[in-house]
C-alpha atoms as a PDB file:
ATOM      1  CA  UNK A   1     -25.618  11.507  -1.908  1.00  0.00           C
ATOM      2  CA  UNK A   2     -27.529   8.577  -3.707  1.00  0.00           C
ATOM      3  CA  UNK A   3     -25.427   5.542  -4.246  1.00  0.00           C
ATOM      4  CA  UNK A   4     -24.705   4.454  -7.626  1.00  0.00           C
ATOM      5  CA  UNK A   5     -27.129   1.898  -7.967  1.00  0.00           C
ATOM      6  CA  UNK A   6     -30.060   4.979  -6.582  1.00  0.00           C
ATOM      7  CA  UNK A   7     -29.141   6.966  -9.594  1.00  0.00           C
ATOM      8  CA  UNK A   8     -30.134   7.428 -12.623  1.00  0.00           C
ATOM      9  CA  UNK A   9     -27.549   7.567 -15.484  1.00  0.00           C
ATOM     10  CA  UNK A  10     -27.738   9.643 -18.703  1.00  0.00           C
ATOM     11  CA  UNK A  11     -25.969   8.569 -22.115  1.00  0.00           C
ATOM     12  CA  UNK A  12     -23.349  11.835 -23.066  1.00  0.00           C
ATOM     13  CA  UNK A  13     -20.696  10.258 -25.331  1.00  0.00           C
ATOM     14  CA  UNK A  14     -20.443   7.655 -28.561  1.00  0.00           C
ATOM     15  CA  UNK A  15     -17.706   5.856 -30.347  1.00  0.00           C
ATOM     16  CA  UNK A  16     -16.949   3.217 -32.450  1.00  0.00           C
ATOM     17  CA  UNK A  17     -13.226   3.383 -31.302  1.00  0.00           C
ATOM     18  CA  UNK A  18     -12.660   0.788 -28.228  1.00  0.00           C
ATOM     19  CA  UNK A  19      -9.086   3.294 -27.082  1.00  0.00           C
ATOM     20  CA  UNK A  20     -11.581   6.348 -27.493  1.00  0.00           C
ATOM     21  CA  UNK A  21     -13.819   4.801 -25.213  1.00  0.00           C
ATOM     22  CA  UNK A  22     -11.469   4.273 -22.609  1.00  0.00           C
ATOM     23  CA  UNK A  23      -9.449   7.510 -22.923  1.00  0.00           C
ATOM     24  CA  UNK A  24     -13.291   9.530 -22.546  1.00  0.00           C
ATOM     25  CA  UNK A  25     -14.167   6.907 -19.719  1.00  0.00           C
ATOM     26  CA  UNK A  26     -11.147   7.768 -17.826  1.00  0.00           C
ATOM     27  CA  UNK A  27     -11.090  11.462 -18.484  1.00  0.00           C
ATOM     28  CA  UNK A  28     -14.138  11.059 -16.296  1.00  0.00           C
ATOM     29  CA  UNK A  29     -13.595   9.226 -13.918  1.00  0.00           C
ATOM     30  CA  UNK A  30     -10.397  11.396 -13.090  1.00  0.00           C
ATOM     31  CA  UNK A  31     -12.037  14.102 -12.494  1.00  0.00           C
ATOM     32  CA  UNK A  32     -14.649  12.112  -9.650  1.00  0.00           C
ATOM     33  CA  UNK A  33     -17.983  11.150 -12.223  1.00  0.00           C
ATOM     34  CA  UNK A  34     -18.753   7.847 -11.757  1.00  0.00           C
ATOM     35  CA  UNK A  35     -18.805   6.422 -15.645  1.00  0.00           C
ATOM     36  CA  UNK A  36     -21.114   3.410 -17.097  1.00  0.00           C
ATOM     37  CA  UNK A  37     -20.085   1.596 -20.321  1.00  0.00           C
ATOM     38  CA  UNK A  38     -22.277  -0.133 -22.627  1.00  0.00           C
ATOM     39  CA  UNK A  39     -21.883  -1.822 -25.609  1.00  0.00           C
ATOM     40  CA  UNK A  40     -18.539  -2.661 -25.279  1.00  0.00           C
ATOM     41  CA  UNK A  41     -17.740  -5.747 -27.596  1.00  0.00           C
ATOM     42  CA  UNK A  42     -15.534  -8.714 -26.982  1.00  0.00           C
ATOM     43  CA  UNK A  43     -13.111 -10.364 -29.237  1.00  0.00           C
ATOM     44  CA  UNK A  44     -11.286  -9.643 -32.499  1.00  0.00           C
ATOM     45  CA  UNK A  45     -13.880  -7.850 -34.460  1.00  0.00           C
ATOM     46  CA  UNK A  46     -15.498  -5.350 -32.550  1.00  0.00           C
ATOM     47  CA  UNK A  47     -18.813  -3.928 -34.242  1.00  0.00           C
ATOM     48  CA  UNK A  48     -21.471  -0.948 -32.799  1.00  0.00           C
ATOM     49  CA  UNK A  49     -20.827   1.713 -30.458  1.00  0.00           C
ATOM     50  CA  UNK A  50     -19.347   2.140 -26.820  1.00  0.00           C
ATOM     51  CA  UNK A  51     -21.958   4.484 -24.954  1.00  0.00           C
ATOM     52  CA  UNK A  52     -21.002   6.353 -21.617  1.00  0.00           C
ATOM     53  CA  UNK A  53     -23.456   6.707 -19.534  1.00  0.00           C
ATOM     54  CA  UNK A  54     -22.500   9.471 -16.195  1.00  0.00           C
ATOM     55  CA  UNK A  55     -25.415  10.411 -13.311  1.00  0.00           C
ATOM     56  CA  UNK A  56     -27.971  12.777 -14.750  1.00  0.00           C
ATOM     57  CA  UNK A  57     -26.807  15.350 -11.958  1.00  0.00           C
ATOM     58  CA  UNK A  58     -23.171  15.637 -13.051  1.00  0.00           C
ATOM     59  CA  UNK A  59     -24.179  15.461 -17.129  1.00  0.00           C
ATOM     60  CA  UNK A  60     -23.400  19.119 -17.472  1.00  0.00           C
ATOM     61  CA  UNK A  61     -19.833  18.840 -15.987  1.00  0.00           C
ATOM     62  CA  UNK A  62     -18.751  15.619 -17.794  1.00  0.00           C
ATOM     63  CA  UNK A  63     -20.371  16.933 -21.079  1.00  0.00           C
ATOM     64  CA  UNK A  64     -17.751  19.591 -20.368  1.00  0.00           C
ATOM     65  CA  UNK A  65     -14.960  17.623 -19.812  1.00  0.00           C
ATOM     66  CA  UNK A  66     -15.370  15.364 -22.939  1.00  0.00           C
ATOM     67  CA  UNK A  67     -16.098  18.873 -25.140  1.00  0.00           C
ATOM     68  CA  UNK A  68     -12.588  20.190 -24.042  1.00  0.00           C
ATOM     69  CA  UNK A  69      -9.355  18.767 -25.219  1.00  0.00           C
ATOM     70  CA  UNK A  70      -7.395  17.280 -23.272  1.00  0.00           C
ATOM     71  CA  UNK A  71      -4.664  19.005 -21.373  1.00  0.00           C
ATOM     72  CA  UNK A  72      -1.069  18.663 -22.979  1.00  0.00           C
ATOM     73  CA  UNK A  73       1.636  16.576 -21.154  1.00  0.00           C
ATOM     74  CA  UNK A  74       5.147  17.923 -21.916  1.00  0.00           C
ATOM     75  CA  UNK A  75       7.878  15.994 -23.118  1.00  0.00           C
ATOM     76  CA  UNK A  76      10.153  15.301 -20.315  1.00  0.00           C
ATOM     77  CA  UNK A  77       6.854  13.988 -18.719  1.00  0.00           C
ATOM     78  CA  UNK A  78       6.007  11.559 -21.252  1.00  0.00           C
ATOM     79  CA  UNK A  79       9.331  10.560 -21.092  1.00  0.00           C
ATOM     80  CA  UNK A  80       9.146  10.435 -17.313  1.00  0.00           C
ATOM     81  CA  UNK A  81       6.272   7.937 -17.723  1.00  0.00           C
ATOM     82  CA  UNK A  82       7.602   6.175 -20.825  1.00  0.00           C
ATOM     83  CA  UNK A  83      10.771   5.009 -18.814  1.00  0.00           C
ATOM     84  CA  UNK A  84       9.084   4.046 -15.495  1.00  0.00           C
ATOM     85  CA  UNK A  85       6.592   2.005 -17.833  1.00  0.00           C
ATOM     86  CA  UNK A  86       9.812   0.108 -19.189  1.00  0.00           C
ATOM     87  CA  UNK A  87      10.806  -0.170 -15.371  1.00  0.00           C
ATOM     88  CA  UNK A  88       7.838  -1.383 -14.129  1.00  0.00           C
ATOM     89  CA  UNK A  89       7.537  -4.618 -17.157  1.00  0.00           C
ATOM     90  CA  UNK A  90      11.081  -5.247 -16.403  1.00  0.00           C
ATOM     91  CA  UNK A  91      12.068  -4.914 -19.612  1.00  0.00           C
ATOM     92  CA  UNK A  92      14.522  -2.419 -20.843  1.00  0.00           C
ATOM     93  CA  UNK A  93      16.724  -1.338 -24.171  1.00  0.00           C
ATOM     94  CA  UNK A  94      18.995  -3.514 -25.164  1.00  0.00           C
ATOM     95  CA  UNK A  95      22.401  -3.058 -23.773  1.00  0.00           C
ATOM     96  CA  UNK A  96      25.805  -4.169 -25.917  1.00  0.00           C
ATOM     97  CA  UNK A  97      26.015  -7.697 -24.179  1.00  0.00           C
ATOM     98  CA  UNK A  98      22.173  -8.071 -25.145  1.00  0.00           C
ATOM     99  CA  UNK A  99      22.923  -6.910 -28.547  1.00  0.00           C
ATOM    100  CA  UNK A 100      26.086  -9.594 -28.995  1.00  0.00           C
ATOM    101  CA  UNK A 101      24.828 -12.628 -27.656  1.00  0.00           C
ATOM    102  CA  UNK A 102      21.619 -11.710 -30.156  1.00  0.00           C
ATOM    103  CA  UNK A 103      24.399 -11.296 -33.016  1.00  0.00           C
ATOM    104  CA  UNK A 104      25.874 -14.754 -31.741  1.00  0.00           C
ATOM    105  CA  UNK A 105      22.856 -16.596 -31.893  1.00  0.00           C
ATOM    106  CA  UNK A 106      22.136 -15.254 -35.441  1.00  0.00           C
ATOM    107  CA  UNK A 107      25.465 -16.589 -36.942  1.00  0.00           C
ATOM    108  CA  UNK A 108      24.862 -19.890 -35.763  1.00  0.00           C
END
């Protein structure tokens, strides 16, 4: 198989929404198709398109993918991942003592 710098890559997907971009890019990438991004803007006020560009042998299958919706993750596995993304920032709802010192520091 060619290397990635021995192919030659194929535009299949436009936005102007920076989180589309990246939700498409790594819908691809999941699923083994090496993704190139263009046009992706820096700073504050991001203006024209994000293009993904995928090998010209593997178009059909990541035209596919992106066509398709994505599959559903149920509940108790969003809330799965919601928690353990709390755990891993180390930070966490507030407990009572949390919420009275807060209150304490507001009546000063």
């Amino acid at each position: 198989m060619a290397s990635v710098n021995e192919r030659r890559f194929v535009h299949v997907w436009s936005t102007a929404s920076a989180p589309e971009g990246e939700l498409a890019r790594a819908r691809l990438e999941a699923e083994g198709i090496p993704v190139l991004v263009k046009g992706e803007a820096v700073g504050p006020y991001r203006t024209g398109t994000i293009d993904l560009w995928v090998p010209e042998d593997l178009e059909p299958q990541a035209r596919l993918i992106l066509e398709s919706p994505p599959p559903e993750i149920p509940e108790e596995e969003l809330a799965a991942l919601a928690e353990a993304a709390l755990d891993e920032t180390g930070e966490a709802a507030l407990d009572e003592t949390d919420e009275t010192a807060a209150e304490d520091r507001t009546e000063t």
